Amino acid sequence: MSMINYASREINCKIVYYGPGLGGKTTNLEIVYGGVQPDTRGKLISLATETDRTLFFDFLPLDLGTVRGFKTRFHLYTVPGQVFYEASRKLILKGADGVVFVADSQEERLDANLETLENLQEHLKEHNLFFSTIPYVLQLNKRDLPNVLPSEELKKRLQAKGEPTVESVAVTGQGVFETLKEVAKLVLTELKKGA
């Protein structure tokens, strides 16, 4: 669903960070925002409610190359994690070019991860996006905590289609840019197929 801006010679791509509440989606975006050159990024916008918030910003990476002479601009979004914001989560997925699922590695959060992953698949379908083909990366976050499930067990339970998986500790930045690079590569590969 990429948007092409012929005047600026840019292809605008939307990447959505999806996952259970308090799993690290917002932290991922804040780390990326802080690590991107100020002259290549837009404003970090936060739509806050009483209990959750949605963040988004755009940036123009300098080292990802072009597609048919067009630069790529990535728009990064988070969805609210809490289930009662289902309508917002669904709406934010509309037009997504890629998805990062930020899983909370803590053992007691496995059910929330599974439920949210199922929710993601349903919402994609409602927008005529197909989980089987959308560029998708699984991030196993909070790997620094003492009560985490082993990575192999999480992959067995959460890896849905052989997607790239990145271990992370978003609060320190570990794995955050690796995750973004993985999803950006997948999105650009899809764009080049259609070019």
PDB file of C-alpha atoms in Angstrom:
ATOM      1  CA  MET A   1       0.000   0.000   0.000  1.00  0.00           C
ATOM      2  CA  SER A   2       3.012   2.277  -0.483  1.00  0.00           C
ATOM      3  CA  MET A   3       2.275   5.846  -1.506  1.00  0.00           C
ATOM      4  CA  ILE A   4       4.371   7.426  -4.236  1.00  0.00           C
ATOM      5  CA  ASN A   5       5.146  11.139  -4.089  1.00  0.00           C
ATOM      6  CA  TYR A   6       6.311  12.059  -7.594  1.00  0.00           C
ATOM      7  CA  ALA A   7       7.144  15.662  -6.648  1.00  0.00           C
ATOM      8  CA  SER A   8       9.678  14.642  -3.990  1.00  0.00           C
ATOM      9  CA  ARG A   9      10.568  11.345  -5.764  1.00  0.00           C
ATOM     10  CA  GLU A  10       9.791   9.338  -2.635  1.00  0.00           C
ATOM     11  CA  ILE A  11       7.991   6.121  -1.917  1.00  0.00           C
ATOM     12  CA  ASN A  12       6.289   6.263   1.460  1.00  0.00           C
ATOM     13  CA  CYS A  13       6.127   2.956   3.347  1.00  0.00           C
ATOM     14  CA  LYS A  14       4.171   2.284   6.512  1.00  0.00           C
ATOM     15  CA  ILE A  15       5.606  -0.048   9.158  1.00  0.00           C
ATOM     16  CA  VAL A  16       3.444  -0.908  12.152  1.00  0.00           C
ATOM     17  CA  TYR A  17       4.811  -2.152  15.479  1.00  0.00           C
ATOM     18  CA  TYR A  18       2.199  -4.502  16.903  1.00  0.00           C
ATOM     19  CA  GLY A  19       2.147  -6.522  20.130  1.00  0.00           C
ATOM     20  CA  PRO A  20       0.679  -6.901  23.606  1.00  0.00           C
ATOM     21  CA  GLY A  21       0.418  -3.986  26.019  1.00  0.00           C
ATOM     22  CA  LEU A  22       3.650  -2.880  27.683  1.00  0.00           C
ATOM     23  CA  GLY A  23       5.695  -5.198  25.469  1.00  0.00           C
ATOM     24  CA  GLY A  24       8.111  -2.532  24.198  1.00  0.00           C
ATOM     25  CA  LYS A  25       6.540  -1.110  21.028  1.00  0.00           C
ATOM     26  CA  THR A  26       6.748   2.502  22.175  1.00  0.00           C
ATOM     27  CA  THR A  27      10.291   2.018  23.452  1.00  0.00           C
ATOM     28  CA  ASN A  28      11.324   0.659  20.034  1.00  0.00           C
ATOM     29  CA  LEU A  29      10.031   3.790  18.303  1.00  0.00           C
ATOM     30  CA  GLU A  30      11.599   6.130  20.843  1.00  0.00           C
ATOM     31  CA  ILE A  31      15.000   4.420  20.410  1.00  0.00           C
ATOM     32  CA  VAL A  32      14.752   4.577  16.596  1.00  0.00           C
ATOM     33  CA  TYR A  33      13.651   8.217  16.725  1.00  0.00           C
ATOM     34  CA  GLY A  34      16.576   9.111  18.981  1.00  0.00           C
ATOM     35  CA  GLY A  35      19.020   7.260  16.734  1.00  0.00           C
ATOM     36  CA  VAL A  36      17.961   8.742  13.397  1.00  0.00           C
ATOM     37  CA  GLN A  37      19.606  11.937  12.102  1.00  0.00           C
ATOM     38  CA  PRO A  38      17.340  14.890  13.018  1.00  0.00           C
ATOM     39  CA  ASP A  39      17.457  16.252   9.459  1.00  0.00           C
ATOM     40  CA  THR A  40      16.073  12.974   8.037  1.00  0.00           C
ATOM     41  CA  ARG A  41      13.107  12.517  10.377  1.00  0.00           C
ATOM     42  CA  GLY A  42       9.766  14.124  10.992  1.00  0.00           C
ATOM     43  CA  LYS A  43       8.245  14.903  14.367  1.00  0.00           C
ATOM     44  CA  LEU A  44       7.513  12.175  16.878  1.00  0.00           C
ATOM     45  CA  ILE A  45       3.776  12.430  17.389  1.00  0.00           C
ATOM     46  CA  SER A  46       2.046  10.860  20.355  1.00  0.00           C
ATOM     47  CA  LEU A  47      -1.698  10.350  20.508  1.00  0.00           C
ATOM     48  CA  ALA A  48      -2.263   9.676  24.179  1.00  0.00           C
ATOM     49  CA  THR A  49      -5.294   8.329  25.989  1.00  0.00           C
ATOM     50  CA  GLU A  50      -5.635   7.814  29.723  1.00  0.00           C
ATOM     51  CA  THR A  51      -3.967   4.418  29.680  1.00  0.00           C
ATOM     52  CA  ASP A  52      -2.083   4.025  26.411  1.00  0.00           C
ATOM     53  CA  ARG A  53      -0.619   5.904  23.514  1.00  0.00           C
ATOM     54  CA  THR A  54       0.077   5.562  19.831  1.00  0.00           C
ATOM     55  CA  LEU A  55       3.292   6.970  18.432  1.00  0.00           C
ATOM     56  CA  PHE A  56       4.305   7.678  14.887  1.00  0.00           C
ATOM     57  CA  PHE A  57       6.954   9.486  12.909  1.00  0.00           C
ATOM     58  CA  ASP A  58       8.567   9.273   9.510  1.00  0.00           C
ATOM     59  CA  PHE A  59      12.169   9.230   8.419  1.00  0.00           C
ATOM     60  CA  LEU A  60      14.207   9.008   5.269  1.00  0.00           C
ATOM     61  CA  PRO A  61      17.013   6.485   5.686  1.00  0.00           C
ATOM     62  CA  LEU A  62      20.178   7.412   3.883  1.00  0.00           C
ATOM     63  CA  ASP A  63      21.633   3.977   3.212  1.00  0.00           C
ATOM     64  CA  LEU A  64      18.796   1.785   1.934  1.00  0.00           C
ATOM     65  CA  GLY A  65      19.096   2.752  -1.709  1.00  0.00           C
ATOM     66  CA  THR A  66      16.355   3.605  -4.156  1.00  0.00           C
ATOM     67  CA  VAL A  67      13.569   1.840  -6.020  1.00  0.00           C
ATOM     68  CA  ARG A  68      13.422   2.975  -9.661  1.00  0.00           C
ATOM     69  CA  GLY A  69      15.125   6.237  -8.733  1.00  0.00           C
ATOM     70  CA  PHE A  70      12.792   6.958  -5.808  1.00  0.00           C
ATOM     71  CA  LYS A  71      14.021   7.292  -2.230  1.00  0.00           C
ATOM     72  CA  THR A  72      12.095   5.417   0.435  1.00  0.00           C
ATOM     73  CA  ARG A  73      10.572   7.194   3.406  1.00  0.00           C
ATOM     74  CA  PHE A  74       9.442   5.011   6.269  1.00  0.00           C
ATOM     75  CA  HIS A  75       6.521   5.932   8.488  1.00  0.00           C
ATOM     76  CA  LEU A  76       6.683   4.031  11.778  1.00  0.00           C
ATOM     77  CA  TYR A  77       3.591   3.505  13.918  1.00  0.00           C
ATOM     78  CA  THR A  78       2.831   1.744  17.180  1.00  0.00           C
ATOM     79  CA  VAL A  79      -0.576   0.429  18.094  1.00  0.00           C
ATOM     80  CA  PRO A  80      -2.082   0.702  21.569  1.00  0.00           C
ATOM     81  CA  GLY A  81      -1.443  -2.562  23.374  1.00  0.00           C
ATOM     82  CA  GLN A  82      -4.572  -2.810  25.493  1.00  0.00           C
ATOM     83  CA  VAL A  83      -7.348  -4.964  24.044  1.00  0.00           C
ATOM     84  CA  PHE A  84     -10.033  -2.330  24.624  1.00  0.00           C
ATOM     85  CA  TYR A  85      -8.361  -0.185  21.931  1.00  0.00           C
ATOM     86  CA  GLU A  86      -9.155  -2.781  19.286  1.00  0.00           C
ATOM     87  CA  ALA A  87     -10.679  -0.271  16.862  1.00  0.00           C
ATOM     88  CA  SER A  88      -7.524   1.868  17.020  1.00  0.00           C
ATOM     89  CA  ARG A  89      -5.276  -1.143  16.495  1.00  0.00           C
ATOM     90  CA  LYS A  90      -7.306  -2.182  13.476  1.00  0.00           C
ATOM     91  CA  LEU A  91      -7.316   1.320  11.976  1.00  0.00           C
ATOM     92  CA  ILE A  92      -3.565   1.832  12.376  1.00  0.00           C
ATOM     93  CA  LEU A  93      -2.898  -1.398  10.428  1.00  0.00           C
ATOM     94  CA  LYS A  94      -4.731  -0.051   7.383  1.00  0.00           C
ATOM     95  CA  GLY A  95      -2.306   0.336   4.490  1.00  0.00           C
ATOM     96  CA  ALA A  96       0.613  -1.264   6.326  1.00  0.00           C
ATOM     97  CA  ASP A  97       3.559  -2.290   4.149  1.00  0.00           C
ATOM     98  CA  GLY A  98       5.283  -4.195   6.936  1.00  0.00           C
ATOM     99  CA  VAL A  99       4.696  -5.325  10.512  1.00  0.00           C
ATOM    100  CA  VAL A 100       6.985  -5.871  13.490  1.00  0.00           C
ATOM    101  CA  PHE A 101       5.467  -8.045  16.203  1.00  0.00           C
ATOM    102  CA  VAL A 102       7.051  -7.046  19.523  1.00  0.00           C
ATOM    103  CA  ALA A 103       6.641 -10.072  21.778  1.00  0.00           C
ATOM    104  CA  ASP A 104       7.119  -9.819  25.536  1.00  0.00           C
ATOM    105  CA  SER A 105       9.507 -12.669  26.431  1.00  0.00           C
ATOM    106  CA  GLN A 106       8.271 -13.028  30.015  1.00  0.00           C
ATOM    107  CA  GLU A 107       6.739 -16.412  30.724  1.00  0.00           C
ATOM    108  CA  GLU A 108       3.532 -14.946  32.171  1.00  0.00           C
ATOM    109  CA  ARG A 109       2.974 -12.926  28.960  1.00  0.00           C
ATOM    110  CA  LEU A 110       2.881 -15.899  26.568  1.00  0.00           C
ATOM    111  CA  ASP A 111      -0.932 -15.994  26.445  1.00  0.00           C
ATOM    112  CA  ALA A 112      -1.075 -12.229  25.770  1.00  0.00           C
ATOM    113  CA  ASN A 113       1.432 -12.685  22.922  1.00  0.00           C
ATOM    114  CA  LEU A 114      -0.585 -15.517  21.380  1.00  0.00           C
ATOM    115  CA  GLU A 115      -3.872 -13.637  21.703  1.00  0.00           C
ATOM    116  CA  THR A 116      -2.380 -10.474  20.178  1.00  0.00           C
ATOM    117  CA  LEU A 117      -0.798 -12.422  17.313  1.00  0.00           C
ATOM    118  CA  GLU A 118      -4.174 -13.945  16.491  1.00  0.00           C
ATOM    119  CA  ASN A 119      -5.715 -10.476  16.723  1.00  0.00           C
ATOM    120  CA  LEU A 120      -3.102  -9.129  14.277  1.00  0.00           C
ATOM    121  CA  GLN A 121      -3.923 -11.803  11.716  1.00  0.00           C
ATOM    122  CA  GLU A 122      -7.658 -11.060  11.950  1.00  0.00           C
ATOM    123  CA  HIS A 123      -7.144  -7.311  11.568  1.00  0.00           C
ATOM    124  CA  LEU A 124      -4.863  -7.712   8.558  1.00  0.00           C
ATOM    125  CA  LYS A 125      -7.496  -9.846   6.874  1.00  0.00           C
ATOM    126  CA  GLU A 126     -10.115  -7.132   7.423  1.00  0.00           C
ATOM    127  CA  HIS A 127      -7.897  -4.755   5.396  1.00  0.00           C
ATOM    128  CA  ASN A 128      -7.316  -7.300   2.631  1.00  0.00           C
ATOM    129  CA  LEU A 129      -3.726  -7.699   3.779  1.00  0.00           C
ATOM    130  CA  PHE A 130      -2.455 -11.224   4.046  1.00  0.00           C
ATOM    131  CA  PHE A 131      -0.356 -12.351   6.960  1.00  0.00           C
ATOM    132  CA  SER A 132       1.214 -14.995   4.740  1.00  0.00           C
ATOM    133  CA  THR A 133       2.680 -12.375   2.375  1.00  0.00           C
ATOM    134  CA  ILE A 134       3.104  -9.114   4.316  1.00  0.00           C
ATOM    135  CA  PRO A 135       6.718  -8.309   5.263  1.00  0.00           C
ATOM    136  CA  TYR A 136       6.893  -9.358   8.898  1.00  0.00           C
ATOM    137  CA  VAL A 137       9.512  -9.614  11.654  1.00  0.00           C
ATOM    138  CA  LEU A 138       9.170 -11.165  15.117  1.00  0.00           C
ATOM    139  CA  GLN A 139      11.036  -9.344  17.881  1.00  0.00           C
ATOM    140  CA  LEU A 140      11.554 -11.207  21.164  1.00  0.00           C
ATOM    141  CA  ASN A 141      11.828  -8.311  23.595  1.00  0.00           C
ATOM    142  CA  LYS A 142      12.792  -8.023  27.274  1.00  0.00           C
ATOM    143  CA  ARG A 143      15.504 -10.689  27.002  1.00  0.00           C
ATOM    144  CA  ASP A 144      17.274  -9.132  30.018  1.00  0.00           C
ATOM    145  CA  LEU A 145      14.592 -10.084  32.531  1.00  0.00           C
ATOM    146  CA  PRO A 146      14.978 -13.126  34.820  1.00  0.00           C
ATOM    147  CA  ASN A 147      11.610 -14.763  34.048  1.00  0.00           C
ATOM    148  CA  VAL A 148      11.872 -15.053  30.253  1.00  0.00           C
ATOM    149  CA  LEU A 149      11.076 -18.154  28.246  1.00  0.00           C
ATOM    150  CA  PRO A 150      13.976 -19.602  26.236  1.00  0.00           C
ATOM    151  CA  SER A 151      14.198 -18.090  22.747  1.00  0.00           C
ATOM    152  CA  GLU A 152      13.724 -21.465  21.074  1.00  0.00           C
ATOM    153  CA  GLU A 153      10.481 -22.073  22.950  1.00  0.00           C
ATOM    154  CA  LEU A 154       9.176 -18.606  22.060  1.00  0.00           C
ATOM    155  CA  LYS A 155      10.069 -19.134  18.416  1.00  0.00           C
ATOM    156  CA  LYS A 156       8.276 -22.479  18.426  1.00  0.00           C
ATOM    157  CA  ARG A 157       5.140 -20.866  19.872  1.00  0.00           C
ATOM    158  CA  LEU A 158       5.186 -17.481  18.094  1.00  0.00           C
ATOM    159  CA  GLN A 159       7.083 -17.808  14.823  1.00  0.00           C
ATOM    160  CA  ALA A 160       4.265 -18.102  12.325  1.00  0.00           C
ATOM    161  CA  LYS A 161       5.826 -18.271   8.878  1.00  0.00           C
ATOM    162  CA  GLY A 162       9.581 -18.599   9.131  1.00  0.00           C
ATOM    163  CA  GLU A 163       9.954 -14.838   9.538  1.00  0.00           C
ATOM    164  CA  PRO A 164      13.197 -13.255  10.738  1.00  0.00           C
ATOM    165  CA  THR A 165      13.398 -13.218  14.527  1.00  0.00           C
ATOM    166  CA  VAL A 166      15.445 -10.721  16.529  1.00  0.00           C
ATOM    167  CA  GLU A 167      16.159 -10.856  20.264  1.00  0.00           C
ATOM    168  CA  SER A 168      16.037  -7.460  21.921  1.00  0.00           C
ATOM    169  CA  VAL A 169      16.206  -5.393  25.052  1.00  0.00           C
ATOM    170  CA  ALA A 170      14.434  -2.308  23.722  1.00  0.00           C
ATOM    171  CA  VAL A 171      15.145  -0.145  26.786  1.00  0.00           C
ATOM    172  CA  THR A 172      18.892  -0.374  26.044  1.00  0.00           C
ATOM    173  CA  GLY A 173      18.467  -0.314  22.253  1.00  0.00           C
ATOM    174  CA  GLN A 174      19.734  -3.885  21.829  1.00  0.00           C
ATOM    175  CA  GLY A 175      18.119  -5.438  18.745  1.00  0.00           C
ATOM    176  CA  VAL A 176      15.993  -2.379  17.929  1.00  0.00           C
ATOM    177  CA  PHE A 177      17.801  -1.232  14.784  1.00  0.00           C
ATOM    178  CA  GLU A 178      18.423  -4.836  13.719  1.00  0.00           C
ATOM    179  CA  THR A 179      14.651  -5.384  13.817  1.00  0.00           C
ATOM    180  CA  LEU A 180      13.993  -2.243  11.788  1.00  0.00           C
ATOM    181  CA  LYS A 181      16.633  -3.219   9.202  1.00  0.00           C
ATOM    182  CA  GLU A 182      15.077  -6.667   8.806  1.00  0.00           C
ATOM    183  CA  VAL A 183      11.573  -5.339   8.194  1.00  0.00           C
ATOM    184  CA  ALA A 184      12.854  -2.530   5.932  1.00  0.00           C
ATOM    185  CA  LYS A 185      14.731  -5.081   3.786  1.00  0.00           C
ATOM    186  CA  LEU A 186      11.575  -7.176   3.444  1.00  0.00           C
ATOM    187  CA  VAL A 187       9.464  -4.128   2.530  1.00  0.00           C
ATOM    188  CA  LEU A 188      12.002  -2.984  -0.088  1.00  0.00           C
ATOM    189  CA  THR A 189      12.140  -6.501  -1.566  1.00  0.00           C
ATOM    190  CA  GLU A 190       8.338  -6.406  -1.991  1.00  0.00           C
ATOM    191  CA  LEU A 191       8.521  -2.922  -3.541  1.00  0.00           C
ATOM    192  CA  LYS A 192      11.130  -4.051  -6.047  1.00  0.00           C
ATOM    193  CA  LYS A 193       8.968  -7.028  -7.037  1.00  0.00           C
ATOM    194  CA  GLY A 194       6.168  -4.642  -7.924  1.00  0.00           C
ATOM    195  CA  ALA A 195       8.402  -2.051  -9.613  1.00  0.00           C
TER     196      ALA A 195
END
